[in-house]
Amino acid sequence: MRIAIFNQKGGVGKTTTALNLGAALNRSGNSPLLLDLDPQGHLSSIHGKAPVEANRSLFAFYQDIRNLSELEIAWDHIGHLIPAHQQLIKVDSIFGKGPAILNKLRNGLEALEATNDRPTLIDCCPYIGVLALNAIFACDCLVIPISTDYLSLQAADHITRTLQVLEPVLKRRIERRYLLTRFDRRRRMSDDVRSKLRERYGDDVLDTVISENVSVAESPSLNQDVYRHNASSSGAHDHTTLLHELVERGDLNITLK
Ligand SMILES: Nc1ncnc2c1ncn2[C@@H]1O[C@H](COP(=O)(O)OP(=O)(O)OP(=O)(O)O)[C@@H](O)[C@H]1O
Ligand SMILES: [Mg+2]
């Protein structure tokens, strides 16, 4: 099963969710594959030892130089990563927007899964272009992190409108889950944003919220997920709860150990 993590708003917790949901999966006995589909390469830099050459990154897959299976590298305590490269920024201009390029990632992942089926998490860039469309077209479920502030509500409406435009092209509903991040229970705004999101998107809003947590913020600079940094933190607890909810809802078809 493939989950893409996308919001065109920057800094809402996409990479944080990919990292820590990946670690939660690993701890549940389901080692995932993580794809860094963001030219900024934040997820790859958290890995700490990801190759720096473009021809060992997802860019080589888009250039048809390598298959996805040739690009994966091991990630201790998580699973595997296919790293990004800043050249990915060129994918839009080089490869255009035809149907072949829009389905490229989906086809590549299907070929990979034929021999190695595991949960896949795709960390997206903060804008809609060929890369994000590739992730949306490839995924079974889209997780949309929403940082808990008022501007994020506008961003949620924006992405929802984008999905409504894409659905007739895809000829199916794009399953989506809105995930509140950086939630601060002491602020009235947090509950307010959650209520407004629920009014608009009902059951597509996850019950799980990811609280503002210092261990979540610190761990990337140590090249660690939140469990390795502080397994007893609220951040670790929240990501375990997120995994359980996604499994209960059938968004991840796995057995938890
Ligand atoms: N729950 C949290 N508690 C504290 N800090 C957080 C939390 N979630 C994210 N952050 C911090 O917020 C910043 C942005 O998070 P992150 O990089 O995951 O966002 P993003 O959506 O991937 O950003 P971009 O759009 O640039 O890719 C980071 O410094 C991260 O450590
Ligand atoms: Mg990111």
mmCIF file of C-alpha atoms and ligand atoms in Angstrom:
data_model
loop_
_atom_site.group_PDB
_atom_site.id
_atom_site.type_symbol
_atom_site.label_atom_id
_atom_site.label_comp_id
_atom_site.label_asym_id
_atom_site.label_seq_id
_atom_site.Cartn_x
_atom_site.Cartn_y
_atom_site.Cartn_z
ATOM 1 C CA MET A 1 0.000 0.000 0.000
ATOM 2 C CA ARG A 2 1.253 3.425 -0.897
ATOM 3 C CA ILE A 3 0.686 6.563 1.116
ATOM 4 C CA ALA A 4 1.672 9.929 -0.314
ATOM 5 C CA ILE A 5 2.140 12.775 2.142
ATOM 6 C CA PHE A 6 1.298 16.038 0.466
ATOM 7 C CA ASN A 7 0.231 19.600 1.096
ATOM 8 C CA GLN A 8 1.255 22.445 -1.166
ATOM 9 C CA LYS A 9 1.728 24.559 1.951
ATOM 10 C CA GLY A 10 5.337 24.404 3.130
ATOM 11 C CA GLY A 11 6.525 23.467 6.593
ATOM 12 C CA VAL A 12 3.362 21.656 7.739
ATOM 13 C CA GLY A 13 5.049 18.387 8.753
ATOM 14 C CA LYS A 14 5.142 16.293 5.547
ATOM 15 C CA THR A 15 8.748 15.146 6.009
ATOM 16 C CA THR A 16 8.262 14.725 9.760
ATOM 17 C CA THR A 17 5.247 12.488 9.108
ATOM 18 C CA ALA A 18 7.111 10.393 6.501
ATOM 19 C CA LEU A 19 10.070 9.926 8.850
ATOM 20 C CA ASN A 20 8.167 9.039 11.995
ATOM 21 C CA LEU A 21 5.363 7.036 10.404
ATOM 22 C CA GLY A 22 8.177 5.133 8.663
ATOM 23 C CA ALA A 23 9.832 4.455 12.014
ATOM 24 C CA ALA A 24 6.487 3.463 13.568
ATOM 25 C CA LEU A 25 5.965 0.979 10.720
ATOM 26 C CA ASN A 26 9.422 -0.483 11.296
ATOM 27 C CA ARG A 27 8.717 -0.948 14.987
ATOM 28 C CA SER A 28 5.467 -2.714 14.129
ATOM 29 C CA GLY A 29 7.390 -5.302 12.078
ATOM 30 C CA ASN A 30 6.558 -3.729 8.706
ATOM 31 C CA SER A 31 9.679 -2.154 7.274
ATOM 32 C CA PRO A 32 8.619 0.485 4.755
ATOM 33 C CA LEU A 33 10.136 1.984 1.641
ATOM 34 C CA LEU A 34 10.387 5.780 1.840
ATOM 35 C CA LEU A 35 10.593 7.893 -1.300
ATOM 36 C CA ASP A 36 11.981 11.407 -1.114
ATOM 37 C CA LEU A 37 10.158 13.113 -3.952
ATOM 38 C CA ASP A 38 11.140 16.616 -2.889
ATOM 39 C CA PRO A 39 14.047 18.380 -4.664
ATOM 40 C CA GLN A 40 14.818 20.020 -1.294
ATOM 41 C CA GLY A 41 15.923 16.534 -0.160
ATOM 42 C CA HIS A 42 15.096 17.054 3.519
ATOM 43 C CA LEU A 43 14.243 13.408 4.152
ATOM 44 C CA SER A 44 17.453 12.278 2.429
ATOM 45 C CA SER A 45 19.499 14.655 4.564
ATOM 46 C CA ILE A 46 17.937 13.223 7.732
ATOM 47 C CA HIS A 47 19.174 9.790 6.579
ATOM 48 C CA GLY A 48 22.648 11.289 6.843
ATOM 49 C CA LYS A 49 24.443 8.972 4.411
ATOM 50 C CA ALA A 50 22.308 9.170 1.289
ATOM 51 C CA PRO A 51 24.327 9.376 -1.948
ATOM 52 C CA VAL A 52 24.784 12.867 -3.312
ATOM 53 C CA GLU A 53 25.016 11.923 -7.022
ATOM 54 C CA ALA A 54 21.966 12.595 -9.205
ATOM 55 C CA ASN A 55 22.379 9.219 -10.922
ATOM 56 C CA ARG A 56 21.825 7.458 -7.590
ATOM 57 C CA SER A 57 18.649 9.414 -6.831
ATOM 58 C CA LEU A 58 15.034 9.440 -8.003
ATOM 59 C CA PHE A 59 16.163 11.791 -10.768
ATOM 60 C CA ALA A 60 17.892 8.808 -12.455
ATOM 61 C CA PHE A 61 14.533 6.992 -12.422
ATOM 62 C CA TYR A 62 12.878 9.925 -14.214
ATOM 63 C CA GLN A 63 15.747 9.989 -16.724
ATOM 64 C CA ASP A 64 15.179 6.262 -17.395
ATOM 65 C CA ILE A 65 18.752 5.516 -16.346
ATOM 66 C CA ARG A 66 17.775 3.279 -13.408
ATOM 67 C CA ASN A 67 14.887 1.244 -12.030
ATOM 68 C CA LEU A 68 13.604 2.075 -8.568
ATOM 69 C CA SER A 69 15.062 -1.184 -7.193
ATOM 70 C CA GLU A 70 18.591 -0.049 -8.096
ATOM 71 C CA LEU A 71 18.189 3.171 -6.140
ATOM 72 C CA GLU A 72 17.120 1.994 -2.702
ATOM 73 C CA ILE A 73 19.478 2.309 0.214
ATOM 74 C CA ALA A 74 19.060 0.801 3.675
ATOM 75 C CA TRP A 75 17.926 3.012 6.528
ATOM 76 C CA ASP A 76 18.615 1.564 9.984
ATOM 77 C CA HIS A 77 15.560 1.482 12.250
ATOM 78 C CA ILE A 78 13.276 2.460 9.345
ATOM 79 C CA GLY A 79 13.644 0.298 6.230
ATOM 80 C CA HIS A 80 14.764 1.652 2.867
ATOM 81 C CA LEU A 81 14.970 5.052 1.211
ATOM 82 C CA ILE A 82 15.128 6.181 -2.387
ATOM 83 C CA PRO A 83 16.803 9.562 -2.081
ATOM 84 C CA ALA A 84 16.057 12.859 -3.784
ATOM 85 C CA HIS A 85 18.389 15.175 -5.669
ATOM 86 C CA GLN A 86 18.028 18.883 -6.353
ATOM 87 C CA GLN A 87 17.931 18.089 -10.095
ATOM 88 C CA LEU A 88 14.396 16.766 -9.501
ATOM 89 C CA ILE A 89 13.341 20.391 -9.803
ATOM 90 C CA LYS A 90 13.913 19.977 -13.559
ATOM 91 C CA VAL A 91 11.441 17.114 -13.963
ATOM 92 C CA ASP A 92 8.598 19.522 -14.788
ATOM 93 C CA SER A 93 10.463 21.343 -17.529
ATOM 94 C CA ILE A 94 12.263 18.347 -19.038
ATOM 95 C CA PHE A 95 9.538 15.743 -19.100
ATOM 96 C CA GLY A 96 6.389 17.817 -19.593
ATOM 97 C CA LYS A 97 2.939 16.685 -18.489
ATOM 98 C CA GLY A 98 1.817 13.828 -20.765
ATOM 99 C CA PRO A 99 0.008 10.756 -19.385
ATOM 100 C CA ALA A 100 3.200 8.655 -19.583
ATOM 101 C CA ILE A 101 5.093 10.903 -17.199
ATOM 102 C CA LEU A 102 2.110 11.322 -14.856
ATOM 103 C CA ASN A 103 1.871 7.551 -14.355
ATOM 104 C CA LYS A 104 5.605 6.948 -14.297
ATOM 105 C CA LEU A 105 5.956 6.541 -10.536
ATOM 106 C CA ARG A 106 2.884 4.337 -10.296
ATOM 107 C CA ASN A 107 4.276 2.008 -12.968
ATOM 108 C CA GLY A 108 7.736 2.003 -11.393
ATOM 109 C CA LEU A 109 6.339 1.108 -7.964
ATOM 110 C CA GLU A 110 4.117 -1.624 -9.385
ATOM 111 C CA ALA A 111 7.188 -3.228 -10.980
ATOM 112 C CA LEU A 112 9.097 -2.959 -7.700
ATOM 113 C CA GLU A 113 6.243 -4.369 -5.620
ATOM 114 C CA ALA A 114 5.968 -7.418 -7.863
ATOM 115 C CA THR A 115 9.091 -8.737 -6.135
ATOM 116 C CA ASN A 116 9.085 -6.787 -2.875
ATOM 117 C CA ASP A 117 5.708 -5.724 -1.530
ATOM 118 C CA ARG A 118 5.837 -3.467 1.518
ATOM 119 C CA PRO A 119 4.248 -0.239 2.706
ATOM 120 C CA THR A 120 5.549 2.762 0.752
ATOM 121 C CA LEU A 121 5.546 6.343 2.009
ATOM 122 C CA ILE A 122 6.126 9.194 -0.429
ATOM 123 C CA ASP A 123 7.341 12.519 0.960
ATOM 124 C CA CYS A 124 6.224 15.209 -1.495
ATOM 125 C CA CYS A 125 7.414 18.712 -2.337
ATOM 126 C CA PRO A 126 5.278 21.725 -1.352
ATOM 127 C CA TYR A 127 3.874 22.529 -4.806
ATOM 128 C CA ILE A 128 1.750 20.881 -7.477
ATOM 129 C CA GLY A 129 3.780 19.821 -10.490
ATOM 130 C CA VAL A 130 4.751 16.584 -12.180
ATOM 131 C CA LEU A 131 6.351 15.210 -9.004
ATOM 132 C CA ALA A 132 3.377 15.755 -6.706
ATOM 133 C CA LEU A 133 0.979 14.544 -9.422
ATOM 134 C CA ASN A 134 3.096 11.404 -9.765
ATOM 135 C CA ALA A 135 2.693 10.771 -6.033
ATOM 136 C CA ILE A 136 -1.061 11.455 -6.085
ATOM 137 C CA PHE A 137 -1.552 9.177 -9.100
ATOM 138 C CA ALA A 138 0.562 6.433 -7.508
ATOM 139 C CA CYS A 139 -0.925 6.392 -4.011
ATOM 140 C CA ASP A 140 -3.771 4.440 -2.451
ATOM 141 C CA CYS A 141 -4.243 7.122 0.168
ATOM 142 C CA LEU A 142 -3.133 10.712 0.493
ATOM 143 C CA VAL A 143 -2.228 11.973 3.962
ATOM 144 C CA ILE A 144 -2.508 15.764 4.134
ATOM 145 C CA PRO A 145 -0.714 17.236 7.133
ATOM 146 C CA ILE A 146 -2.372 20.447 8.309
ATOM 147 C CA SER A 147 -0.424 22.516 10.810
ATOM 148 C CA THR A 148 -2.844 23.819 13.364
ATOM 149 C CA ASP A 149 -3.295 27.471 12.385
ATOM 150 C CA TYR A 150 -5.922 29.449 10.486
ATOM 151 C CA LEU A 151 -3.995 29.800 7.220
ATOM 152 C CA SER A 152 -3.806 26.027 7.037
ATOM 153 C CA LEU A 153 -7.574 25.882 6.604
ATOM 154 C CA GLN A 154 -7.194 27.812 3.341
ATOM 155 C CA ALA A 155 -4.450 25.426 2.278
ATOM 156 C CA ALA A 156 -6.751 22.471 3.039
ATOM 157 C CA ASP A 157 -9.482 23.991 0.841
ATOM 158 C CA HIS A 158 -6.940 24.588 -1.915
ATOM 159 C CA ILE A 159 -5.704 21.004 -2.011
ATOM 160 C CA THR A 160 -9.253 19.676 -1.812
ATOM 161 C CA ARG A 161 -10.188 21.716 -4.894
ATOM 162 C CA THR A 162 -7.085 20.384 -6.664
ATOM 163 C CA LEU A 163 -8.153 16.810 -5.872
ATOM 164 C CA GLN A 164 -11.650 17.503 -7.195
ATOM 165 C CA VAL A 165 -10.116 18.558 -10.514
ATOM 166 C CA LEU A 166 -7.914 15.447 -10.657
ATOM 167 C CA GLU A 167 -10.578 12.884 -9.790
ATOM 168 C CA PRO A 168 -12.347 12.926 -13.186
ATOM 169 C CA VAL A 169 -8.937 12.419 -14.840
ATOM 170 C CA LEU A 170 -8.156 9.483 -12.564
ATOM 171 C CA LYS A 171 -11.757 8.214 -12.730
ATOM 172 C CA ARG A 172 -11.729 7.411 -9.026
ATOM 173 C CA ARG A 173 -11.966 9.137 -5.692
ATOM 174 C CA ILE A 174 -8.607 10.037 -4.226
ATOM 175 C CA GLU A 175 -8.786 8.721 -0.671
ATOM 176 C CA ARG A 176 -7.450 11.389 1.635
ATOM 177 C CA ARG A 177 -6.864 11.851 5.344
ATOM 178 C CA TYR A 178 -6.358 15.251 6.921
ATOM 179 C CA LEU A 179 -3.827 15.053 9.754
ATOM 180 C CA LEU A 180 -3.527 17.901 12.247
ATOM 181 C CA THR A 181 0.104 18.530 13.133
ATOM 182 C CA ARG A 182 1.841 20.852 15.593
ATOM 183 C CA PHE A 183 -1.311 20.669 17.696
ATOM 184 C CA ASP A 184 -1.137 22.643 20.928
ATOM 185 C CA ARG A 185 -3.850 21.643 23.400
ATOM 186 C CA ARG A 186 -3.297 24.823 25.421
ATOM 187 C CA ARG A 187 -4.427 27.011 22.536
ATOM 188 C CA ARG A 188 -8.067 27.550 21.725
ATOM 189 C CA MET A 189 -7.048 27.962 18.078
ATOM 190 C CA SER A 190 -6.098 24.272 17.899
ATOM 191 C CA ASP A 191 -9.581 23.049 18.844
ATOM 192 C CA ASP A 192 -11.091 25.717 16.616
ATOM 193 C CA VAL A 193 -9.102 24.601 13.567
ATOM 194 C CA ARG A 194 -9.971 20.967 14.302
ATOM 195 C CA SER A 195 -13.722 21.741 14.524
ATOM 196 C CA LYS A 196 -13.657 23.742 11.290
ATOM 197 C CA LEU A 197 -11.755 20.986 9.504
ATOM 198 C CA ARG A 198 -14.275 18.394 10.758
ATOM 199 C CA GLU A 199 -17.212 20.546 9.607
ATOM 200 C CA ARG A 200 -15.719 20.672 6.111
ATOM 201 C CA TYR A 201 -14.190 17.240 5.688
ATOM 202 C CA GLY A 202 -15.997 15.056 8.243
ATOM 203 C CA ASP A 203 -14.658 11.553 8.553
ATOM 204 C CA ASP A 204 -11.655 12.262 6.322
ATOM 205 C CA VAL A 205 -10.131 14.136 9.279
ATOM 206 C CA LEU A 206 -8.069 11.709 11.350
ATOM 207 C CA ASP A 207 -8.871 11.444 15.073
ATOM 208 C CA THR A 208 -5.126 11.323 15.728
ATOM 209 C CA VAL A 209 -3.395 14.659 16.113
ATOM 210 C CA ILE A 210 0.362 15.176 16.213
ATOM 211 C CA SER A 211 1.149 17.513 19.087
ATOM 212 C CA GLU A 212 3.800 20.182 19.050
ATOM 213 C CA ASN A 213 6.714 18.337 20.607
ATOM 214 C CA VAL A 214 10.345 19.219 21.143
ATOM 215 C CA SER A 215 11.618 15.659 20.515
ATOM 216 C CA VAL A 216 9.912 15.661 17.104
ATOM 217 C CA ALA A 217 11.604 18.973 16.297
ATOM 218 C CA GLU A 218 15.053 17.905 17.553
ATOM 219 C CA SER A 219 15.384 14.399 16.132
ATOM 220 C CA PRO A 220 16.093 15.285 12.438
ATOM 221 C CA SER A 221 19.185 17.268 13.394
ATOM 222 C CA LEU A 222 20.508 14.095 15.077
ATOM 223 C CA ASN A 223 19.714 12.024 11.956
ATOM 224 C CA GLN A 224 17.140 10.176 14.008
ATOM 225 C CA ASP A 225 13.442 9.497 14.070
ATOM 226 C CA VAL A 226 11.536 10.479 17.190
ATOM 227 C CA TYR A 227 11.569 6.932 18.654
ATOM 228 C CA ARG A 228 15.358 6.704 18.635
ATOM 229 C CA HIS A 229 15.669 10.192 20.049
ATOM 230 C CA ASN A 230 13.030 9.850 22.748
ATOM 231 C CA ALA A 231 10.811 6.798 22.645
ATOM 232 C CA SER A 232 8.748 7.972 25.604
ATOM 233 C CA SER A 233 7.953 11.405 24.104
ATOM 234 C CA SER A 234 4.458 12.493 23.179
ATOM 235 C CA GLY A 235 5.728 12.748 19.577
ATOM 236 C CA ALA A 236 6.587 9.038 19.547
ATOM 237 C CA HIS A 237 3.237 8.183 21.108
ATOM 238 C CA ASP A 238 1.325 10.299 18.560
ATOM 239 C CA HIS A 239 2.978 8.633 15.568
ATOM 240 C CA THR A 240 2.184 5.178 16.960
ATOM 241 C CA THR A 241 -1.438 6.277 17.357
ATOM 242 C CA LEU A 242 -1.395 7.550 13.765
ATOM 243 C CA LEU A 243 -0.160 4.188 12.496
ATOM 244 C CA HIS A 244 -2.855 2.340 14.435
ATOM 245 C CA GLU A 245 -5.598 4.589 13.115
ATOM 246 C CA LEU A 246 -4.446 4.191 9.498
ATOM 247 C CA VAL A 247 -4.464 0.409 9.960
ATOM 248 C CA GLU A 248 -7.906 0.425 11.610
ATOM 249 C CA ARG A 249 -9.317 2.505 8.759
ATOM 250 C CA GLY A 250 -7.837 0.101 6.198
ATOM 251 C CA ASP A 251 -5.507 2.725 4.731
ATOM 252 C CA LEU A 252 -2.576 0.445 5.539
ATOM 253 C CA ASN A 253 -3.225 -3.225 4.983
ATOM 254 C CA ILE A 254 -0.705 -4.706 7.395
ATOM 255 C CA THR A 255 -0.593 -6.753 10.568
ATOM 256 C CA LEU A 256 0.864 -4.971 13.571
ATOM 257 C CA LYS A 257 3.310 -6.847 15.802
HETATM 258 N N1 LIG B 1 4.885 17.969 15.827
HETATM 259 C C1 LIG B 1 5.915 18.817 15.714
HETATM 260 N N2 LIG B 1 6.446 19.386 16.821
HETATM 261 C C2 LIG B 1 7.497 20.255 16.707
HETATM 262 N N3 LIG B 1 8.063 20.601 15.562
HETATM 263 C C3 LIG B 1 7.560 20.067 14.430
HETATM 264 C C4 LIG B 1 6.477 19.149 14.433
HETATM 265 N N4 LIG B 1 6.208 18.796 13.157
HETATM 266 C C5 LIG B 1 7.086 19.448 12.388
HETATM 267 N N5 LIG B 1 7.914 20.209 13.142
HETATM 268 C C6 LIG B 1 8.996 21.073 12.660
HETATM 269 O O1 LIG B 1 8.463 21.964 11.700
HETATM 270 C C7 LIG B 1 9.374 22.169 10.639
HETATM 271 C C8 LIG B 1 8.706 21.791 9.314
HETATM 272 O O2 LIG B 1 8.424 20.397 9.342
HETATM 273 P P1 LIG B 1 8.630 19.517 8.040
HETATM 274 O O3 LIG B 1 9.983 19.727 7.453
HETATM 275 O O4 LIG B 1 8.246 18.121 8.388
HETATM 276 O O5 LIG B 1 7.543 20.172 7.084
HETATM 277 P P2 LIG B 1 7.327 19.927 5.516
HETATM 278 O O6 LIG B 1 5.873 20.052 5.278
HETATM 279 O O7 LIG B 1 7.986 18.667 5.106
HETATM 280 O O8 LIG B 1 8.112 21.163 4.909
HETATM 281 P P3 LIG B 1 8.429 21.406 3.337
HETATM 282 O O9 LIG B 1 7.160 21.906 2.737
HETATM 283 O O10 LIG B 1 9.526 22.438 3.337
HETATM 284 O O11 LIG B 1 8.866 20.102 2.768
HETATM 285 C C9 LIG B 1 10.596 21.314 10.952
HETATM 286 O O12 LIG B 1 11.560 22.116 11.585
HETATM 287 C C10 LIG B 1 10.051 20.269 11.925
HETATM 288 O O13 LIG B 1 11.042 19.767 12.813
HETATM 289 MG MG MG B 2 9.390 18.331 3.581
#
